[in-house]
Short mmCIF file of C-alpha atoms in Angstrom, two decimals:
data_model
loop_
_atom_site.label_atom_id
_atom_site.label_comp_id
_atom_site.label_asym_id
_atom_site.label_seq_id
_atom_site.Cartn_x
_atom_site.Cartn_y
_atom_site.Cartn_z
CA MET A 1 10.73 -2.19 2.72
CA ALA A 2 12.57 -2.77 6.18
CA VAL A 3 13.09 -6.42 5.25
CA THR A 4 14.26 -5.64 1.73
CA GLY A 5 16.65 -3.02 3.05
CA ALA A 6 18.24 -5.52 5.57
CA ILE A 7 18.48 -8.08 2.83
CA LEU A 8 20.20 -5.77 0.53
CA ILE A 9 22.77 -4.95 3.54
CA GLY A 10 23.27 -8.57 3.85
CA LEU A 11 24.21 -8.72 0.34
CA GLY A 12 27.02 -6.15 0.55
CA PHE A 13 25.05 -3.12 -0.72
CA SER A 14 25.94 0.23 0.99
CA PRO A 15 23.45 1.75 3.37
CA LEU A 16 22.68 4.68 0.85
CA ALA A 17 22.10 2.17 -2.08
CA ALA A 18 20.14 -0.41 0.22
CA SER A 19 18.02 2.54 1.64
CA GLY A 20 17.57 4.09 -1.67
CA LEU A 21 16.78 1.35 -3.90
CA ALA A 22 14.22 -0.07 -1.34
CA LEU A 23 12.51 3.21 -1.17
CA ILE A 24 12.08 3.51 -4.96
CA ALA A 25 10.75 -0.09 -5.32
CA ASN A 26 8.35 0.52 -2.73
CA THR A 27 6.13 2.64 -4.80
CA ALA A 28 3.64 0.72 -7.31
CA PRO A 29 2.38 -1.93 -4.80
CA VAL A 30 1.80 0.70 -2.33
CA ALA A 31 -1.78 1.24 -3.13
CA TYR A 32 -2.70 -2.36 -2.42
CA GLY A 33 -0.56 -2.74 0.43
CA ALA A 34 -1.75 -4.29 4.04
CA LEU A 35 -4.49 -6.55 2.00
CA GLY A 36 -5.78 -3.47 0.03
CA THR A 37 -6.30 -1.05 3.09
CA PRO A 38 -5.64 2.19 1.27
CA ILE A 39 -8.38 1.24 -1.37
CA ILE A 40 -10.90 -0.09 1.15
CA THR A 41 -10.39 3.09 3.28
CA LEU A 42 -10.90 5.28 0.19
CA ALA A 43 -13.98 3.60 -0.67
CA LYS A 44 -15.32 4.13 3.16
CA VAL A 45 -14.43 7.75 3.13
CA THR A 46 -15.91 8.82 -0.28
CA GLY A 47 -18.72 6.42 -0.42
CA LEU A 48 -17.39 5.14 -3.84
CA ASP A 49 -17.78 1.54 -4.82
CA GLU A 50 -14.58 -0.40 -3.38
CA MET A 51 -14.25 -2.59 -6.62
CA GLU A 52 -14.60 0.47 -9.20
CA LEU A 53 -11.70 2.24 -7.08
CA SER A 54 -9.56 -0.98 -7.13
CA ALA A 55 -10.06 -1.33 -10.66
CA MET A 56 -9.32 2.19 -11.53
CA VAL A 57 -6.18 2.10 -9.57
CA GLY A 58 -5.45 -1.17 -11.47
CA ARG A 59 -5.77 0.81 -14.76
CA GLN A 60 -3.16 3.44 -13.58
CA LEU A 61 -0.43 1.36 -11.54
CA PRO A 62 0.41 -1.44 -13.93
CA PHE A 63 2.19 0.88 -16.39
CA PHE A 64 4.56 2.02 -13.51
CA SER A 65 4.89 -1.67 -12.25
CA VAL A 66 6.78 -2.16 -15.78
CA ILE A 67 8.67 1.27 -15.50
CA VAL A 68 9.90 1.25 -11.82
CA PRO A 69 12.11 -2.03 -12.30
CA PHE A 70 13.80 -0.12 -15.28
CA TRP A 71 13.97 2.92 -13.35
CA LEU A 72 15.59 1.01 -10.35
CA ILE A 73 18.36 -0.77 -12.17
CA TRP A 74 18.93 2.73 -13.94
CA ALA A 75 19.39 4.29 -10.61
CA PHE A 76 21.78 1.94 -9.29
CA ALA A 77 23.86 0.72 -12.16
CA GLY A 78 23.41 3.35 -14.67
CA TRP A 79 21.73 3.30 -18.41
CA ARG A 80 24.19 1.00 -20.22
CA LYS A 81 24.06 -1.75 -17.64
CA MET A 82 20.29 -1.43 -17.57
CA LEU A 83 20.08 -2.25 -21.18
CA GLU A 84 22.41 -5.33 -20.80
CA ILE A 85 19.59 -6.83 -18.77
CA TRP A 86 16.46 -5.46 -20.07
CA PRO A 87 14.89 -8.90 -20.88
CA ALA A 88 14.97 -9.94 -17.05
CA ILE A 89 13.88 -6.37 -16.13
CA LEU A 90 10.93 -6.68 -18.55
CA ILE A 91 10.05 -10.03 -17.42
CA ALA A 92 9.88 -8.96 -13.88
CA GLY A 93 7.80 -5.86 -14.62
CA VAL A 94 5.40 -7.32 -16.93
CA THR A 95 4.83 -10.42 -14.63
CA PHE A 96 3.94 -8.13 -11.74
CA ALA A 97 1.80 -5.67 -13.91
CA VAL A 98 -0.50 -8.27 -15.44
CA PRO A 99 -1.41 -10.07 -12.33
CA GLN A 100 -1.84 -6.58 -10.71
CA PHE A 101 -4.38 -5.54 -13.46
CA VAL A 102 -6.32 -8.79 -13.53
CA VAL A 103 -6.67 -9.18 -9.73
CA SER A 104 -7.46 -5.68 -9.11
CA ASN A 105 -10.16 -5.63 -11.75
CA TYR A 106 -11.74 -8.85 -11.34
CA HIS A 107 -10.87 -9.82 -7.61
CA GLY A 108 -10.48 -6.84 -5.56
CA PRO A 109 -7.80 -4.89 -3.57
CA MET A 110 -6.94 -7.38 -0.97
CA LEU A 111 -4.63 -9.88 -2.67
CA VAL A 112 -3.28 -7.87 -5.56
CA ASP A 113 0.47 -7.31 -4.14
CA VAL A 114 0.64 -10.97 -2.72
CA ILE A 115 -0.37 -12.77 -5.97
CA ALA A 116 1.50 -10.38 -8.37
CA ALA A 117 4.76 -10.55 -6.38
CA LEU A 118 4.66 -14.30 -6.08
CA ILE A 119 3.98 -14.62 -9.88
CA SER A 120 6.72 -12.25 -10.66
CA MET A 121 9.38 -13.86 -8.65
CA ALA A 122 8.57 -17.17 -9.96
CA CYS A 123 8.66 -16.00 -13.38
CA LEU A 124 11.75 -14.07 -13.15
CA THR A 125 13.40 -17.13 -11.39
CA ALA A 126 12.39 -19.62 -14.27
CA PHE A 127 13.72 -16.87 -16.76
CA LEU A 128 17.07 -16.63 -15.18
CA LYS A 129 17.23 -20.55 -15.59
CA VAL A 130 17.41 -20.30 -19.27
CA TRP A 131 18.91 -16.67 -19.92
CA LYS A 132 21.83 -15.08 -18.75
CA PRO A 133 23.46 -11.73 -19.28
CA LYS A 134 26.76 -11.34 -21.29
CA THR A 135 28.49 -9.79 -18.21
CA ILE A 136 27.69 -10.36 -14.32
CA HIS A 137 27.56 -7.22 -12.51
CA THR A 138 29.18 -7.88 -9.39
CA SER A 139 29.52 -4.37 -7.65
CA ALA A 140 27.20 -3.36 -5.04
CA ALA A 141 28.20 0.31 -5.17
CA LEU A 142 25.82 2.95 -6.83
CA SER A 143 26.98 4.18 -10.16
CA GLY A 144 27.83 7.63 -10.93
CA ARG A 145 28.25 9.12 -7.35
CA VAL A 146 30.57 8.97 -4.55
CA ASP A 147 28.94 6.71 -1.89
CA ASN A 148 31.25 6.40 1.21
CA SER A 149 28.11 5.15 3.40
CA LYS A 150 28.90 2.65 6.06
CA VAL A 151 26.79 0.28 8.26
CA ASP A 152 27.07 1.53 11.85
CA ALA A 153 28.38 -1.02 14.16
CA ASP A 154 26.01 -2.66 16.59
CA PRO A 155 27.40 -4.00 19.96
CA ASP A 156 24.52 -5.94 20.65
CA GLU A 157 24.55 -8.23 17.31
CA LYS A 158 24.98 -11.54 17.80
CA PRO A 159 26.83 -13.67 15.11
CA GLY A 160 24.82 -16.51 13.90
CA GLY A 161 23.07 -16.06 10.25
CA ALA A 162 26.23 -16.88 8.22
CA ALA A 163 27.30 -19.53 10.80
CA ALA A 164 23.82 -21.33 11.03
CA PHE A 165 23.86 -21.21 7.02
CA SER A 166 27.19 -22.80 6.81
CA GLY A 167 26.43 -25.53 9.50
CA ASP A 168 23.11 -26.74 7.94
CA GLY A 169 22.30 -24.97 4.72
CA GLN A 170 18.81 -26.52 4.11
CA ARG A 171 17.41 -26.10 7.84
CA ALA A 172 18.54 -22.40 7.96
CA VAL A 173 16.92 -21.71 4.78
CA LEU A 174 13.57 -23.35 5.73
CA ARG A 175 13.86 -21.49 9.19
CA ALA A 176 14.43 -17.95 7.43
CA TRP A 177 11.51 -18.63 4.97
CA MET A 178 9.01 -20.11 7.61
CA PRO A 179 7.74 -16.76 8.75
CA TRP A 180 7.09 -15.36 5.45
CA ILE A 181 5.52 -18.70 4.40
CA ILE A 182 3.01 -18.43 7.41
CA LEU A 183 2.40 -14.89 6.97
CA THR A 184 1.61 -15.54 3.36
CA VAL A 185 -0.93 -18.07 4.11
CA PHE A 186 -2.65 -16.00 6.76
CA VAL A 187 -2.59 -12.98 4.51
CA PHE A 188 -4.22 -14.92 1.63
CA ALA A 189 -6.83 -16.29 4.10
CA TRP A 190 -7.62 -13.02 5.59
CA GLY A 191 -7.96 -11.39 2.21
CA THR A 192 -10.72 -13.56 0.81
CA GLN A 193 -14.32 -12.22 0.95
CA GLY A 194 -15.50 -15.78 2.15
CA PHE A 195 -13.39 -15.55 5.34
CA LYS A 196 -14.56 -11.95 6.00
CA SER A 197 -18.27 -12.97 5.60
CA MET A 198 -17.99 -16.12 7.84
CA PHE A 199 -16.96 -13.81 10.88
CA ASP A 200 -18.36 -10.37 10.01
CA THR A 201 -21.94 -11.21 9.18
CA ARG A 202 -24.59 -13.50 10.43
CA PRO A 203 -28.04 -14.37 8.85
CA ALA A 204 -30.74 -11.88 9.86
CA LEU A 205 -33.48 -13.29 11.85
CA ASP A 206 -36.93 -12.05 12.57
CA PRO A 207 -37.10 -10.80 16.15
CA GLN A 208 -40.47 -12.42 16.86
CA THR A 209 -40.37 -15.68 14.93
CA GLY A 210 -36.64 -16.24 14.81
CA VAL A 211 -36.92 -17.09 11.04
CA VAL A 212 -34.15 -16.16 8.50
CA LEU A 213 -35.29 -13.09 6.80
CA LEU A 214 -35.10 -13.04 2.84
CA ASP A 215 -34.50 -10.35 0.30
CA PRO A 216 -36.85 -9.52 -2.62
CA THR A 217 -34.72 -12.22 -4.76
CA GLY A 218 -35.13 -14.97 -2.22
CA LYS A 219 -31.74 -14.91 -0.69
CA PRO A 220 -31.12 -14.85 3.00
CA LYS A 221 -30.31 -11.35 4.34
CA THR A 222 -27.27 -10.73 6.47
CA GLU A 223 -26.49 -8.40 9.41
CA ALA A 224 -23.20 -7.46 11.08
CA ASN A 225 -22.05 -10.05 13.67
CA PRO A 226 -22.07 -8.27 16.95
CA VAL A 227 -19.34 -10.28 18.32
CA PHE A 228 -16.77 -10.16 15.46
CA SER A 229 -17.97 -6.96 13.67
CA PRO A 230 -19.82 -4.74 16.13
CA VAL A 231 -21.51 -1.61 14.61
CA LEU A 232 -20.86 1.46 16.55
CA THR A 233 -23.11 4.57 16.13
CA PHE A 234 -21.96 7.93 16.84
CA SER A 235 -25.68 9.19 17.70
CA THR A 236 -24.67 13.02 18.21
CA ILE A 237 -23.68 13.47 14.39
CA HIS A 238 -25.35 10.29 12.87
CA GLN A 239 -27.83 11.54 9.93
CA LYS A 240 -27.77 14.99 11.32
CA ILE A 241 -25.20 16.55 9.01
CA GLU A 242 -26.52 17.06 5.42
CA LYS A 243 -24.47 17.81 2.27
CA VAL A 244 -26.38 20.06 -0.19
CA PRO A 245 -25.67 21.20 -3.90
CA PRO A 246 -23.48 22.38 -5.24
CA VAL A 247 -21.33 19.98 -3.35
CA VAL A 248 -23.53 16.97 -4.22
CA PRO A 249 -26.09 16.56 -6.81
CA GLN A 250 -29.20 16.14 -4.34
CA ALA A 251 -29.13 16.73 -0.54
CA LYS A 252 -27.86 13.91 1.50
CA THR A 253 -27.54 13.21 5.32
CA GLU A 254 -24.31 11.60 6.30
CA GLU A 255 -24.23 8.47 8.31
CA ALA A 256 -21.72 8.17 11.17
CA LEU A 257 -21.29 4.42 11.70
CA TYR A 258 -18.14 2.55 12.57
CA LYS A 259 -17.97 -1.05 11.66
CA PHE A 260 -15.33 -2.57 14.23
CA ASN A 261 -14.28 -5.65 12.39
CA TRP A 262 -11.47 -6.54 14.85
CA PHE A 263 -11.07 -10.38 14.14
CA THR A 264 -11.04 -10.09 10.08
CA ALA A 265 -8.78 -6.89 10.22
CA THR A 266 -5.37 -7.12 8.54
CA GLY A 267 -3.60 -6.69 11.64
CA SER A 268 -5.17 -9.57 13.52
CA GLY A 269 -4.31 -11.93 10.82
CA ILE A 270 -0.61 -10.76 10.83
CA LEU A 271 -0.51 -10.90 14.74
CA LEU A 272 -1.65 -14.51 14.65
CA ALA A 273 0.79 -15.38 11.94
CA ALA A 274 3.76 -13.75 13.95
CA ILE A 275 2.58 -15.64 17.03
CA ILE A 276 2.48 -19.30 15.12
CA GLY A 277 5.65 -18.30 13.36
CA GLY A 278 7.52 -17.44 16.53
CA LEU A 279 6.38 -20.62 18.56
CA LEU A 280 7.48 -22.87 15.52
CA MET A 281 10.99 -21.00 15.49
CA GLY A 282 11.32 -21.98 19.25
CA TYR A 283 10.59 -18.65 21.03
CA SER A 284 8.61 -19.12 24.20
CA PRO A 285 5.00 -17.26 24.84
CA LEU A 286 6.72 -15.12 27.35
CA THR A 287 9.67 -13.99 24.96
CA LEU A 288 6.95 -13.20 22.26
CA ALA A 289 5.13 -11.14 24.61
CA LYS A 290 8.01 -9.34 25.73
CA HIS A 291 9.01 -8.38 22.16
CA TYR A 292 5.35 -7.46 21.51
CA VAL A 293 5.30 -4.88 24.36
CA LYS A 294 8.75 -3.87 23.28
CA THR A 295 7.63 -3.08 19.80
CA ILE A 296 4.31 -1.15 20.97
CA TRP A 297 6.62 1.12 23.06
CA VAL A 298 8.89 1.62 20.11
CA VAL A 299 6.04 2.47 17.75
CA ARG A 300 4.00 4.31 20.46
CA TYR A 301 4.29 7.91 18.68
CA SER A 302 3.69 6.32 15.20
CA LEU A 303 0.52 4.69 16.63
CA ILE A 304 -0.88 8.01 18.12
CA THR A 305 0.12 9.76 14.84
CA ILE A 306 -1.86 7.12 12.78
CA VAL A 307 -4.89 7.49 14.96
CA ALA A 308 -4.96 11.26 15.06
CA MET A 309 -4.61 11.39 11.14
CA LEU A 310 -7.49 9.08 10.53
CA ALA A 311 -9.56 11.13 12.95
CA LEU A 312 -8.57 14.15 11.21
CA GLY A 313 -9.61 12.63 7.99
CA PHE A 314 -13.02 11.96 9.09
CA LEU A 315 -13.23 15.51 10.93
CA THR A 316 -12.65 16.88 7.33
CA ARG A 317 -15.62 15.02 6.07
CA TYR A 318 -18.12 15.73 8.68
CA SER A 319 -17.23 19.40 9.19
CA GLY A 320 -17.49 20.04 5.46
CA LEU A 321 -13.67 20.97 5.13
CA ASP A 322 -13.28 18.58 2.25
CA ALA A 323 -16.37 19.99 0.33
CA THR A 324 -15.10 23.63 1.07
CA MET A 325 -11.57 22.91 -0.30
CA GLY A 326 -12.93 20.86 -3.21
CA LEU A 327 -14.99 23.71 -4.35
CA ALA A 328 -11.92 26.08 -4.09
CA PHE A 329 -9.56 23.42 -6.11
CA ALA A 330 -12.20 23.18 -8.75
CA ALA A 331 -10.90 26.61 -9.88
CA THR A 332 -7.87 24.92 -11.09
CA GLY A 333 -9.74 23.62 -14.24
CA ILE A 334 -8.42 21.67 -16.88
CA PHE A 335 -5.12 21.15 -14.88
CA TYR A 336 -6.80 19.45 -11.84
CA PRO A 337 -6.17 15.95 -12.85
CA LEU A 338 -2.33 16.74 -12.66
CA PHE A 339 -2.87 19.02 -9.60
CA GLY A 340 -5.18 16.30 -7.85
CA THR A 341 -2.60 13.55 -8.43
CA LEU A 342 0.48 15.59 -6.75
CA LEU A 343 -2.05 16.30 -3.85
CA GLY A 344 -2.24 12.57 -3.19
CA TRP A 345 1.81 12.60 -3.43
CA LEU A 346 1.78 15.47 -0.91
CA GLY A 347 -0.64 13.61 1.43
CA VAL A 348 1.60 10.66 1.77
CA ALA A 349 4.78 12.63 1.95
CA LEU A 350 3.33 14.45 4.90
CA THR A 351 1.56 11.59 6.60
CA GLY A 352 3.64 8.53 5.52
CA SER A 353 0.86 6.61 4.69
CA ASP A 354 -1.30 6.07 1.55
CA THR A 355 -4.22 5.19 3.66
CA ALA A 356 -4.13 8.42 5.71
CA SER A 357 -3.71 10.35 2.39
CA ASN A 358 -6.90 8.97 1.09
CA VAL A 359 -8.67 9.59 4.32
CA LEU A 360 -7.57 13.11 4.27
CA PHE A 361 -7.91 13.92 0.62
CA GLY A 362 -10.42 11.32 -0.73
CA GLY A 363 -13.51 13.27 -0.16
CA LEU A 364 -11.94 16.39 -1.44
CA GLN A 365 -11.06 14.66 -4.80
CA LYS A 366 -14.50 13.37 -5.27
CA VAL A 367 -16.09 16.64 -4.72
CA THR A 368 -13.70 18.47 -6.78
CA ALA A 369 -14.03 15.93 -9.73
CA GLU A 370 -17.96 16.25 -9.36
CA GLN A 371 -17.49 20.20 -9.79
CA LEU A 372 -15.44 19.76 -12.73
CA GLY A 373 -17.51 17.23 -14.60
CA LEU A 374 -14.51 14.46 -14.00
CA SER A 375 -14.98 10.87 -12.96
CA PRO A 376 -15.11 10.85 -9.09
CA VAL A 377 -13.66 7.40 -9.35
CA LEU A 378 -10.74 8.43 -11.54
CA MET A 379 -9.84 11.35 -9.11
CA ALA A 380 -9.98 9.27 -5.98
CA ALA A 381 -7.84 6.72 -7.52
CA ALA A 382 -5.40 9.30 -8.72
CA ASN A 383 -5.19 10.33 -5.07
CA SER A 384 -3.95 6.89 -4.18
CA SER A 385 -1.83 6.17 -7.39
CA GLY A 386 -0.16 9.65 -6.97
CA GLY A 387 0.39 9.05 -3.25
CA VAL A 388 2.47 5.77 -3.74
CA MET A 389 5.29 7.86 -5.20
CA GLY A 390 5.39 10.14 -2.34
CA LYS A 391 5.99 6.85 0.00
CA MET A 392 9.70 7.03 -0.68
CA VAL A 393 10.08 10.64 0.48
CA ASP A 394 7.92 10.52 3.88
CA ALA A 395 9.64 10.83 7.14
CA GLN A 396 8.40 7.35 8.63
CA SER A 397 9.69 5.27 5.50
CA ILE A 398 13.02 7.20 5.51
CA VAL A 399 13.49 6.71 9.22
CA VAL A 400 12.69 2.90 8.61
CA ALA A 401 14.96 2.80 5.85
CA SER A 402 17.99 4.13 7.89
CA THR A 403 17.07 1.83 10.81
CA ALA A 404 16.82 -1.28 8.89
CA THR A 405 20.28 -0.38 7.10
CA ARG A 406 21.81 0.52 10.47
CA TRP A 407 22.81 4.14 8.96
CA TYR A 408 21.47 6.00 11.95
CA GLY A 409 21.17 9.69 11.56
CA HIS A 410 21.76 9.96 7.72
CA GLU A 411 18.03 10.51 7.01
CA GLY A 412 18.84 13.77 5.25
CA GLU A 413 21.24 12.07 2.61
CA ILE A 414 18.69 9.40 1.90
CA LEU A 415 15.97 12.09 1.30
CA ARG A 416 18.26 13.85 -1.09
CA TYR A 417 18.91 10.74 -3.03
CA VAL A 418 15.32 9.75 -3.72
CA PHE A 419 13.62 13.11 -3.83
CA PHE A 420 14.51 13.66 -7.60
CA HIS A 421 13.13 10.07 -8.19
CA SER A 422 9.94 10.75 -6.23
CA ILE A 423 8.98 13.94 -7.96
CA VAL A 424 9.46 12.98 -11.33
CA LEU A 425 7.39 9.56 -10.95
CA ALA A 426 4.76 11.45 -9.36
CA VAL A 427 4.64 13.94 -12.30
CA LEU A 428 4.45 10.88 -14.70
CA VAL A 429 1.30 9.54 -12.86
CA GLY A 430 -0.34 13.00 -13.12
CA LEU A 431 0.11 13.12 -16.82
CA LEU A 432 -1.46 9.51 -17.10
CA VAL A 433 -4.40 10.70 -15.01
CA THR A 434 -4.59 13.54 -17.30
CA LEU A 435 -4.55 11.53 -20.49
CA GLN A 436 -7.34 9.30 -18.88
CA ALA A 437 -9.42 12.26 -18.13
CA TYR A 438 -9.29 14.05 -21.50
CA VAL A 439 -7.70 12.12 -24.07
CA PRO A 440 -9.04 8.92 -26.07
CA PRO A 441 -8.59 5.97 -26.06
CA PHE A 442 -7.16 6.67 -22.54
CA THR A 443 -10.76 7.98 -21.64
CA SER A 444 -11.97 4.29 -22.26
CA MET A 445 -9.98 3.08 -19.18
CA VAL A 446 -11.91 5.19 -16.78
CA VAL A 447 -14.29 2.93 -14.73
CA GLY A 448 -17.62 4.36 -14.08
CA GLY A 449 -17.65 6.79 -16.83
CA HIS A 450 -18.19 10.68 -15.87
#
């Protein structure tokens, strides 16, 4: 979103337009962001199958991957201008939505956004080679409203982007694209299961003979690699907390294990990509280290907040708070699919993260769904799908948007602009989830049944 906002500013869009459009666009892909981290975390918190959750979200968000491009152009240029370019909008939306569904249902959550985005951009570019609108819309101003927003001057800004481009266009373009190409390669590699298995696991050996152990099917057993993926056991609560009916069908003890897969974590791949990209662009290791430390200092409070929110999520699970709230919310009855979806929206709006919202409310969604006879997979997925629409109104995203567009101190105006869009889209997600919960043939889309 920060990159998109800065690009729009460079193209001449006003700060309000650049911020608002970037925030609205940053919705449907959010659940699979950071190599599928929200879905992966949701699976860990709820104990539900990761692939089923990925597939279920992939049967909700593709509808909005088609809707959001139309919504985006309508919000920017108005209804008539949107209709003038509807073929291009449809190509952009459908070619994102179809790969989003296919990858999420048949591969997993890790590479959904990467593959869908690449295919969508390629298809739209190819389509515009053979199709042109009757009129070219050249205005970068928002339609139907007074927009006096201006970019705040930056005394430290150094000229160079346009100058460098005019001096040597091809080299400038290659230099601009190189970090993203490197990042894409690393993100793709880090998202594959084969890469994760290579470092996170190792063959399980018999402690006495040193022979590789086999499972009942004759395949080698594996265990966590203590170097790249050590497992931390919190012995004070491990298997000492028991959930009993009516929270769960049968009494079950809770495990308290933390798998610290530090090398195959998303951030490690991004860090390595940043280091290699920086070195290839001519930065010295010392300069990169200084920028890294400076960045850590800038986001220090955000990091503390993220850690605290994740801790709070696990606290709600082990203390039984999610179970207690789930039993209470079960009283909403038939309206819960809509209510539960909006709960996911609220979680992201408050925490700024679809992952954090899943940690906070994932267990609650599962418990409530089981009490109401709904699919736990459906409602856990609804938490993530509803949450993506809250991404455009959370404080973190709005601050990032105002900073990227250099419109400092105008966060309130950005919030007022996107709030309507966020609420309406969240309600639409809730209505889709309600249809999937009760109304055929939408009920056949639910993964795992009831």
